[in-house]
Structures are given as C-alpha cells and as structure tokens.
XYZ file of C-alpha atoms in Angstrom:
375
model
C 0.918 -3.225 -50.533
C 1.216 -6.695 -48.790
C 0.202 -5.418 -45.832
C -2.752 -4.248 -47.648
C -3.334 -6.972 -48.931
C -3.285 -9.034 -45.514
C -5.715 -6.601 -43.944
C -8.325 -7.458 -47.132
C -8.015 -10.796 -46.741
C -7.939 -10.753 -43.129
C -10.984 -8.716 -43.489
C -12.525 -11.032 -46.166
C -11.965 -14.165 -44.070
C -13.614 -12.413 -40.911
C -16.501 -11.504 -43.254
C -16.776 -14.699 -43.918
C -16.499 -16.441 -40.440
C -19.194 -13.803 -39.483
C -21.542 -15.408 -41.963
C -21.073 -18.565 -41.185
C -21.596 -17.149 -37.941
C -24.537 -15.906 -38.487
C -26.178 -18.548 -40.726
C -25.050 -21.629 -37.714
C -26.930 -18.659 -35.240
C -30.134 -18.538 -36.977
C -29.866 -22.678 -38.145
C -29.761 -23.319 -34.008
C -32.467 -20.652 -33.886
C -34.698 -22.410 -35.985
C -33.767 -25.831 -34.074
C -34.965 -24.129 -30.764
C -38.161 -22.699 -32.007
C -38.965 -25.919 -33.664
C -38.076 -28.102 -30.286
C -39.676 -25.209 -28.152
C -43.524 -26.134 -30.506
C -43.372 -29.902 -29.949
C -42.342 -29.382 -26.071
C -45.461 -26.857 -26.210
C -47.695 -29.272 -27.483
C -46.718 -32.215 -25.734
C -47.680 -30.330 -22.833
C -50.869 -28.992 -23.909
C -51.860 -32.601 -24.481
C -50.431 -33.946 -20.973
C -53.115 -30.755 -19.735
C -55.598 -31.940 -21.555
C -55.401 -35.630 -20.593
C -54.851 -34.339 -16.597
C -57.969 -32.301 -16.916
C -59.866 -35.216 -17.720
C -58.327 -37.691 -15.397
C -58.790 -34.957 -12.803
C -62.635 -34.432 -13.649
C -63.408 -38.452 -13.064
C -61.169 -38.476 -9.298
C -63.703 -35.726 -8.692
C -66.576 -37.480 -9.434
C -65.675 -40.526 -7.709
C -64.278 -38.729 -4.671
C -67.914 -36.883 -4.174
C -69.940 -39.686 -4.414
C -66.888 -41.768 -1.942
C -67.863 -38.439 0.399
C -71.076 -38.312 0.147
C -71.782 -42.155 1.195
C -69.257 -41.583 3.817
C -71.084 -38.868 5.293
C -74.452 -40.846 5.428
C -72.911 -43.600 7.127
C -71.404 -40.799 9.390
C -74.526 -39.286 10.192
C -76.182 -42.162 11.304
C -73.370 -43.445 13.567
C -73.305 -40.381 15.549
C -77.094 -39.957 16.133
C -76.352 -43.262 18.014
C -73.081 -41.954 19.833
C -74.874 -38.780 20.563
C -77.355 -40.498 22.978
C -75.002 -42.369 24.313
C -72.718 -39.093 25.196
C -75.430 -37.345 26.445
C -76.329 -39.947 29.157
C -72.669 -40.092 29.997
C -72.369 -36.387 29.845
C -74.250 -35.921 33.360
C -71.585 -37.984 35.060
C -69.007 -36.407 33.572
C -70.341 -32.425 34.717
C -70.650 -33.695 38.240
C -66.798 -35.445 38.036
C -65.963 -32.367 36.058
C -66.996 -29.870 38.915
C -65.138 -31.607 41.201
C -61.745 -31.646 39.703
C -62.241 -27.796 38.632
C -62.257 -27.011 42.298
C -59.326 -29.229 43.026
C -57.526 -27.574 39.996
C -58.277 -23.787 41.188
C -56.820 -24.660 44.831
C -53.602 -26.168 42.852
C -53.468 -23.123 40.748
C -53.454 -20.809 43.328
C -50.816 -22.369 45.176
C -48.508 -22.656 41.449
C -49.250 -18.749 41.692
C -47.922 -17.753 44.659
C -45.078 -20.108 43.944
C -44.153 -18.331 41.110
C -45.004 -14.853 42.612
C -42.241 -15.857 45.173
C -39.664 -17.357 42.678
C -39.840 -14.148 40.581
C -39.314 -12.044 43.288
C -36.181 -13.794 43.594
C -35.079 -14.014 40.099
C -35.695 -10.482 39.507
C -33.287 -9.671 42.967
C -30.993 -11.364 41.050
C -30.889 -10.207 38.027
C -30.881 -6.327 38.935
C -27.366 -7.584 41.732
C -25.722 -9.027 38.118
C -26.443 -6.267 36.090
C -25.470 -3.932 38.675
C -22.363 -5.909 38.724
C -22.097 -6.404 34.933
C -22.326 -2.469 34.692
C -19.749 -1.599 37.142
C -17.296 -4.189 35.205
C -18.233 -3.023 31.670
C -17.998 0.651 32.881
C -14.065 0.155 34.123
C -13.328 -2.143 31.287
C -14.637 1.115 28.676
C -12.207 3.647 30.811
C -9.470 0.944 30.419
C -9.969 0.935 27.005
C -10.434 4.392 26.468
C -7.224 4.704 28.566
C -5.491 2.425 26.125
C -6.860 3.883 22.689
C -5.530 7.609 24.295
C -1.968 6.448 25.340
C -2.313 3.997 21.473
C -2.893 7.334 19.889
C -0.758 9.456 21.745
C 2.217 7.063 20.548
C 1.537 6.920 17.000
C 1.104 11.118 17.099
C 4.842 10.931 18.372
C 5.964 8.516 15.998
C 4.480 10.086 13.273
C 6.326 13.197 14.699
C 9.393 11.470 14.944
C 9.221 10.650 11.191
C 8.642 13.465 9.867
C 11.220 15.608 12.101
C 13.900 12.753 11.127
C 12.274 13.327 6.841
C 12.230 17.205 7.324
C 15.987 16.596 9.065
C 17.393 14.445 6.079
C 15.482 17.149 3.488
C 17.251 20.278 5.246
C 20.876 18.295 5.092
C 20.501 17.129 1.808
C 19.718 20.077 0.194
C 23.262 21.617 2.032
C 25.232 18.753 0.796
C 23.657 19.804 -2.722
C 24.259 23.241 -2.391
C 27.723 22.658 -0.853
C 29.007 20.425 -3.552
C 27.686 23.082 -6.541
C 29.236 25.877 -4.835
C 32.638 23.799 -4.260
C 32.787 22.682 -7.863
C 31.908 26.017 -9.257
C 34.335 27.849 -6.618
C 36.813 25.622 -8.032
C 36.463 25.800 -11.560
C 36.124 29.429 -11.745
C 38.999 30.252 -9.221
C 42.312 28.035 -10.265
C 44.326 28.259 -13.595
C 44.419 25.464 -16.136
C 48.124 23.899 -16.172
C 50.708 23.593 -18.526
C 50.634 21.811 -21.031
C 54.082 20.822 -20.328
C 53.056 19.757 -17.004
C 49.774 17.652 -17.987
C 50.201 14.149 -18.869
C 48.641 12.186 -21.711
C 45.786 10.130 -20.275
C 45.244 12.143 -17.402
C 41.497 13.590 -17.143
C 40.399 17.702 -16.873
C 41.962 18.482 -13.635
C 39.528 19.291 -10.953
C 39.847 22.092 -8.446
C 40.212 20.564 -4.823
C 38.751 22.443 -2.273
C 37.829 20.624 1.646
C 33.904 20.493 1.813
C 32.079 19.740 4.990
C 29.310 17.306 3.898
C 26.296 16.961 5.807
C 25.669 13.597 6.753
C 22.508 12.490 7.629
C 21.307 11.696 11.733
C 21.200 8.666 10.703
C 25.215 8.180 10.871
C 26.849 10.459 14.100
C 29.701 9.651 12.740
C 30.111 10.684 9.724
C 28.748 14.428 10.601
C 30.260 17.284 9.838
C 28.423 20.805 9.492
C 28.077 22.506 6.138
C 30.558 25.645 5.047
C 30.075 28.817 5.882
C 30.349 31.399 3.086
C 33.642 32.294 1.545
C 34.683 28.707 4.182
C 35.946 27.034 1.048
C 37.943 29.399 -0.598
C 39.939 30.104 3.165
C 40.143 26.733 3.703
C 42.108 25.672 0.372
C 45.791 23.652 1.237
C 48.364 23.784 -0.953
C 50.074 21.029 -2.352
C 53.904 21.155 -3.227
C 54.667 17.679 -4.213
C 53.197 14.800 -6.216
C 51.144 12.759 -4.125
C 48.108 9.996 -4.969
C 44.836 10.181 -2.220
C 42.261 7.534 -2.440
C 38.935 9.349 -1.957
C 36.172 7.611 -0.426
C 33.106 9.287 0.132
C 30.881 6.646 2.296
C 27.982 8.356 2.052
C 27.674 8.657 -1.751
C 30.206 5.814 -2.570
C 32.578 7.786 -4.943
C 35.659 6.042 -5.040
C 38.612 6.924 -7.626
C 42.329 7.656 -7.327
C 42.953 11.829 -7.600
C 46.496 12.478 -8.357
C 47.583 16.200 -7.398
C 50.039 17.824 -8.892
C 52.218 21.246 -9.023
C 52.823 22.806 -12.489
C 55.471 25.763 -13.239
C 53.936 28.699 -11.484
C 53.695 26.722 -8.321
C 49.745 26.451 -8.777
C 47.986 23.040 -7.612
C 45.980 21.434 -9.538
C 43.660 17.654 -9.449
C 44.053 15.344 -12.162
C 41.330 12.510 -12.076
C 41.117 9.341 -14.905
C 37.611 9.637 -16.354
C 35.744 6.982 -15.062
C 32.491 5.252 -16.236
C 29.769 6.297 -13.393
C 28.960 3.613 -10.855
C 26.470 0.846 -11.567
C 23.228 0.527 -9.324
C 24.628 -2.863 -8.411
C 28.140 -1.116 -6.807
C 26.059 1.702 -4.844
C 24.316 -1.129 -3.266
C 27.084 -3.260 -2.741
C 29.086 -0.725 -1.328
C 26.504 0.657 0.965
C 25.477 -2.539 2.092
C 29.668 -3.341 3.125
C 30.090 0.111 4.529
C 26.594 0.446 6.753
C 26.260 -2.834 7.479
C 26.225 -1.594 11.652
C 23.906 0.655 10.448
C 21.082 -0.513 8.802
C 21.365 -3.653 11.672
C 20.404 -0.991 14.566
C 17.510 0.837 12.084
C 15.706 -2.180 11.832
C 15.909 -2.938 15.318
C 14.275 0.409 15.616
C 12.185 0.503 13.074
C 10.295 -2.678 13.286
C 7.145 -1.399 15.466
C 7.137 1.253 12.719
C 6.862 -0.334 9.946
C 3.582 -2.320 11.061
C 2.293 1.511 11.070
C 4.452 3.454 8.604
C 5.029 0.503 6.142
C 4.263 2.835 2.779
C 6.142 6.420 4.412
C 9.518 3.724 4.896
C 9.204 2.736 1.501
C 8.759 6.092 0.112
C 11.896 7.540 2.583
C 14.067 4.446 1.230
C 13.216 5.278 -2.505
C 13.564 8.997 -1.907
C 17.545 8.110 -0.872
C 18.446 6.093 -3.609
C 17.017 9.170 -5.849
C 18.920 11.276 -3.289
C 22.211 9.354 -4.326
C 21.937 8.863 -7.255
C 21.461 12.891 -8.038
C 24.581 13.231 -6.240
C 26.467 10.843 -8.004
C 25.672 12.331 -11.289
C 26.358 16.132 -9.598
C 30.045 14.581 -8.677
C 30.342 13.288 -12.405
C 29.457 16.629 -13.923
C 32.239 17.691 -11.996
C 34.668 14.976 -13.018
C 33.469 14.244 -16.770
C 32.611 17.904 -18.351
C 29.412 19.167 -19.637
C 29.967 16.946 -22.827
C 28.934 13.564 -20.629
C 26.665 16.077 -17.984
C 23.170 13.891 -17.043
C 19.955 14.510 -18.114
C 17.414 14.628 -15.475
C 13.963 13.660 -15.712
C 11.410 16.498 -14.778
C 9.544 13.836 -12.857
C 12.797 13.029 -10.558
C 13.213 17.208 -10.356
C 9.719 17.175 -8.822
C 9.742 13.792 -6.353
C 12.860 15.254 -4.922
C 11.770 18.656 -4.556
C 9.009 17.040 -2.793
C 11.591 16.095 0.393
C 11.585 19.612 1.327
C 10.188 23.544 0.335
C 12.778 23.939 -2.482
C 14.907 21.278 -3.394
C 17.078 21.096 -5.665
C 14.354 23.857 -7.458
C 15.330 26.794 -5.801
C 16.177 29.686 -7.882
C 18.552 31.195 -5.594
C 21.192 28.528 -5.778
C 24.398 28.898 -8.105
C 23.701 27.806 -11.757
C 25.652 24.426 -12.749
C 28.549 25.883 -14.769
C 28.526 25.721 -18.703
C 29.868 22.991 -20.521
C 32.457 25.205 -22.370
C 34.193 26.478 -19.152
C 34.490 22.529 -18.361
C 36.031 21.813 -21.336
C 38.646 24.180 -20.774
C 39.422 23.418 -16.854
C-alpha cells in the first residue's frame, strides 16, 4: 500500500512538473514569436528606409557619371589628335624594335631547344636510376614481408602444437586421476572400526599415478599409466608412517597418514581440509615456478607483441585447468556430500582445449556419493 501510494504521488508530482513544463514551454514560445514580429518589422522598416536612401545615391551617381563623361569626351577628342600625330613616330620606332625582338627571340629559342635537350637527358639517367633502386628496394621488401610471414606461420605453429600438447596431457592427468580414485575406492576394504581413529577423515585408497606434466616443466614429467599400471603397481604398507604430499603442479599439500588395520590391509587416512584459496594456488605457484615462468617470458616476449590475446586465453585456460583438478582431488578427499558443482560454461571453455575434454563419454563415471560415504 505505501508503495502504492509513493508511485501515485510520484506520479502526481511528475504530472505536475510536466505541466509546469509545458505551460513555461509555450510562455517562452509566445516570448519568441512576439520578439521574432518586432525583429521582423524593424527590419522591414531598415528595407524600406535603404530602398530609399539607395534610390537618391542612384540619382546622384548618374547625373555625377554623366557630367563626368562629357568632360571625358571632350578631353580625349583633344588627346586623340595629339596621339595620332605621335602615332606615326611611334609605327616607324615600333618596326624597328619588332625586328630587333624576333632576332632575340630566335636566339632565346634555340637556347632553350638546347637546355631541354639536356634536361630531358637528365631526367630519363635519374629515373632510370630511381627505377633500378625502387625495383631492388620492392624485392627487399618483398624478401622481408616473406621471411616476416614465414616466422609468424611457425610461431603460430609453435603455439598451437605447445596448446594441442598441454590439451592432450591434461586430459591424461584427468583421466588418470578418475581412474586412480575410482580404482581405489572400488578395490580396498573399509577398516576397522577398532583400527580408525576419531578425527581421522574417510580413508583414501593410495595407489602411485604417473601425472603428466606439462612441456613446459622437463622436470616434472612422467608418462601417464598404462591400463591395469595402477592396480600392479600398488606398495604395501606394514607400519604407521606420515608422508607429506606435494603435488607442484596442482599445489595439493596435506599430511596422509597410512595405516595397517587387523587383516593386514592398508589403508590412507587424510584430515578433511577446507579446499585451497585462489590466493594459496598463486602463491604457491609463484614460490615453486619461480625459474620457470623467468625463462617463459624471456621466450615469450616477441610473442606476445603478436599473440597478446591467444597468451591470455592459454593463461586463463590453466588456472581453469587447476582449479578443475583441485576440486577432482577434493571429491576424492571430502565425499560426494562436499563434491563441486561445475558450471556448464567452465564444462564447455575447457572442452574447448582439445576434441573431448573432460566431455568425453567414454571416460569412467565419477563414483556416487554413497560409495564415498562408506570408503
């Protein structure tokens, strides 16, 4: 109801402005016309009063001309007798200096004849020379703009090989980390629970996955299992022991305690962790690649001039790359209970990094959020 009644009277009050509005709009109307009349009369009677003034100059300025001309007239009737005596003088002087003037003439001619002669010699030996040195500067440059080109093709190359490269291994560290969490969730007993501990987390299968790295970091590459690699590869454990896992590449860091229960099974025991802040991942990677990222922008900065926007997009498409990861690793270590949501948008930009992605309907299905509950 109040707000109601606020849109009336806001609507009452803009009524009103509008008429006011209006009503100041047509009084400054009226103003206009009114000042727009006098202006047109004032200058219908400056017209007038021009027209007038105009009409007497006239008069006066025709009879000024016309006594002018009169006295004119009779002045050159006298000059004209005068000119034509002179003018007999003058035809035989003028004779004279026309043949004097056509024998200077002709030798101006010839002059010139002979100077353009040599001007034009010139002219055609500079262009001919201009020619020849605009003709091997154009294959220079044409030279240049081929090799130019040539370079950026192989650069271009080069990024995309390195893109399609990081896409390929990517997608096995994906598909290596599913399979090793599902492997281990489906293959190893729960323990005890005489042997678990209060405050310990869901123990976690451990099973020794070759990651993937990137070419971008020789040495932290390792090739991806091979199937039925994880399950030969598992190591049992007989004793307590405490491992500090640090994954450099993602930056997962937490203490895994692995223990033995009665049947003389192993089993991983990790304290549920909140997931690691944007901040840390940058932190981390910043203290732990530091060599790294020196020597790629060593590399990279005649690249970036060219490839300033595919950079961008390669940087933003890891940080979505690791931060998918991360939340793959803490699907593994929290249960299907605290399991991520992804966006569909995210599902699409990183399918984008190679055919299928993280899309493909071939890979294992993330396992259900009961059988975590129960690991």
């Amino acid at each position: 109801t109040d707000q109601l009644h606020d849109c009336r009277t806001s609507a009452n009050d803009l009524l009103l402005s509008l008429k006011t509005g209006i009503h100041l709009c047509q009084e400054q109307q009226n103003t206009t016309k009114t000042n727009l009349m006098n202006h047109i009369d004032r200058l219908h009677t400056d017209l007038m009063e021009s027209r007038k003034e105009g009409a007497l100059k006239a008069e006066r300025l025709s009879r000024y001309v016309d006594d002018r001309v009169s006295k004119i007239d009779a002045n050159l009737k006298q000059k004209y007798r005068k000119i034509e005596e002179s003018l007999a003088s003058l035809v035989k002087k003028l004779e004279m200096s026309n043949q004097a003037h056509q024998e200077t003439h002709n030798d101006i001619l010839r002059a010139v004849e002979e100077k353009w002669e040599d001007i034009t010699k010139r002219l055609l030996h500079m262009q001919e020379g201009h020619s020849a040195s605009i003709t091997l500067e154009r294959r220079h440059t044409d030279t240049m703009l081929q090799s130019i080109n040539e370079a950026m093709n192989q650069v271009q190359e080069s990024l995309h090989q390195r893109l399609d490269d990081y896409t390929r291994q990517f997608d096995a560290n994906i598909n290596s980390l599913r399979l090793a969490l599902l492997h281990g969730h489906h293959q190893l007993p729960p323990p005890s629970q005489a042997d678990e501990q209060p405050g310990d987390a869901s123990p976690v299968f451990i099973t020794e996955t070759h990651v993937a790295y990137p070419d971008t970091d020789p040495h932290l590459r390792r090739e991806p299992p091979s199937d039925g690699q994880g399950e030969a590869e598992q190591e049992p454990v007989s004793a307590e022991r405490s491992v500090d896992e640090h994954d450099t590449l993602w930056h997962v860091r937490g203490s895994i305690k692995v223990r033995e229960n009665r049947d003389g099974q192993a089993y991983v025991t990790m304290p549920a962790r909140p997931p690691p802040s944007e901040d840390d991942q940058d932190e981390s990677y910043g203290q732990d690649d530091e060599w790294q990222q020196e020597e790629q922008q060593q590399r990279q900065q005649q690249e970036e001039e060219d490839e300033g926007d595919f950079d961008d997009r390669q940087d933003d498409e890891r940080e979505l790359a690791a931060m998918m990861v991360s939340d793959v690793l803490r699907l593994g270590d929290h249960g299907g209970d605290n399991a991520p949501e992804y966006d569909a948008e995210e599902f699409e930009d990183a399918g984008d990094l190679s055919g299928d992605g993280l899309d493909n309907d071939d890979a294992d299905p993330p396992p259900p959020a009961a059988d975590n509950e129960a690991a």
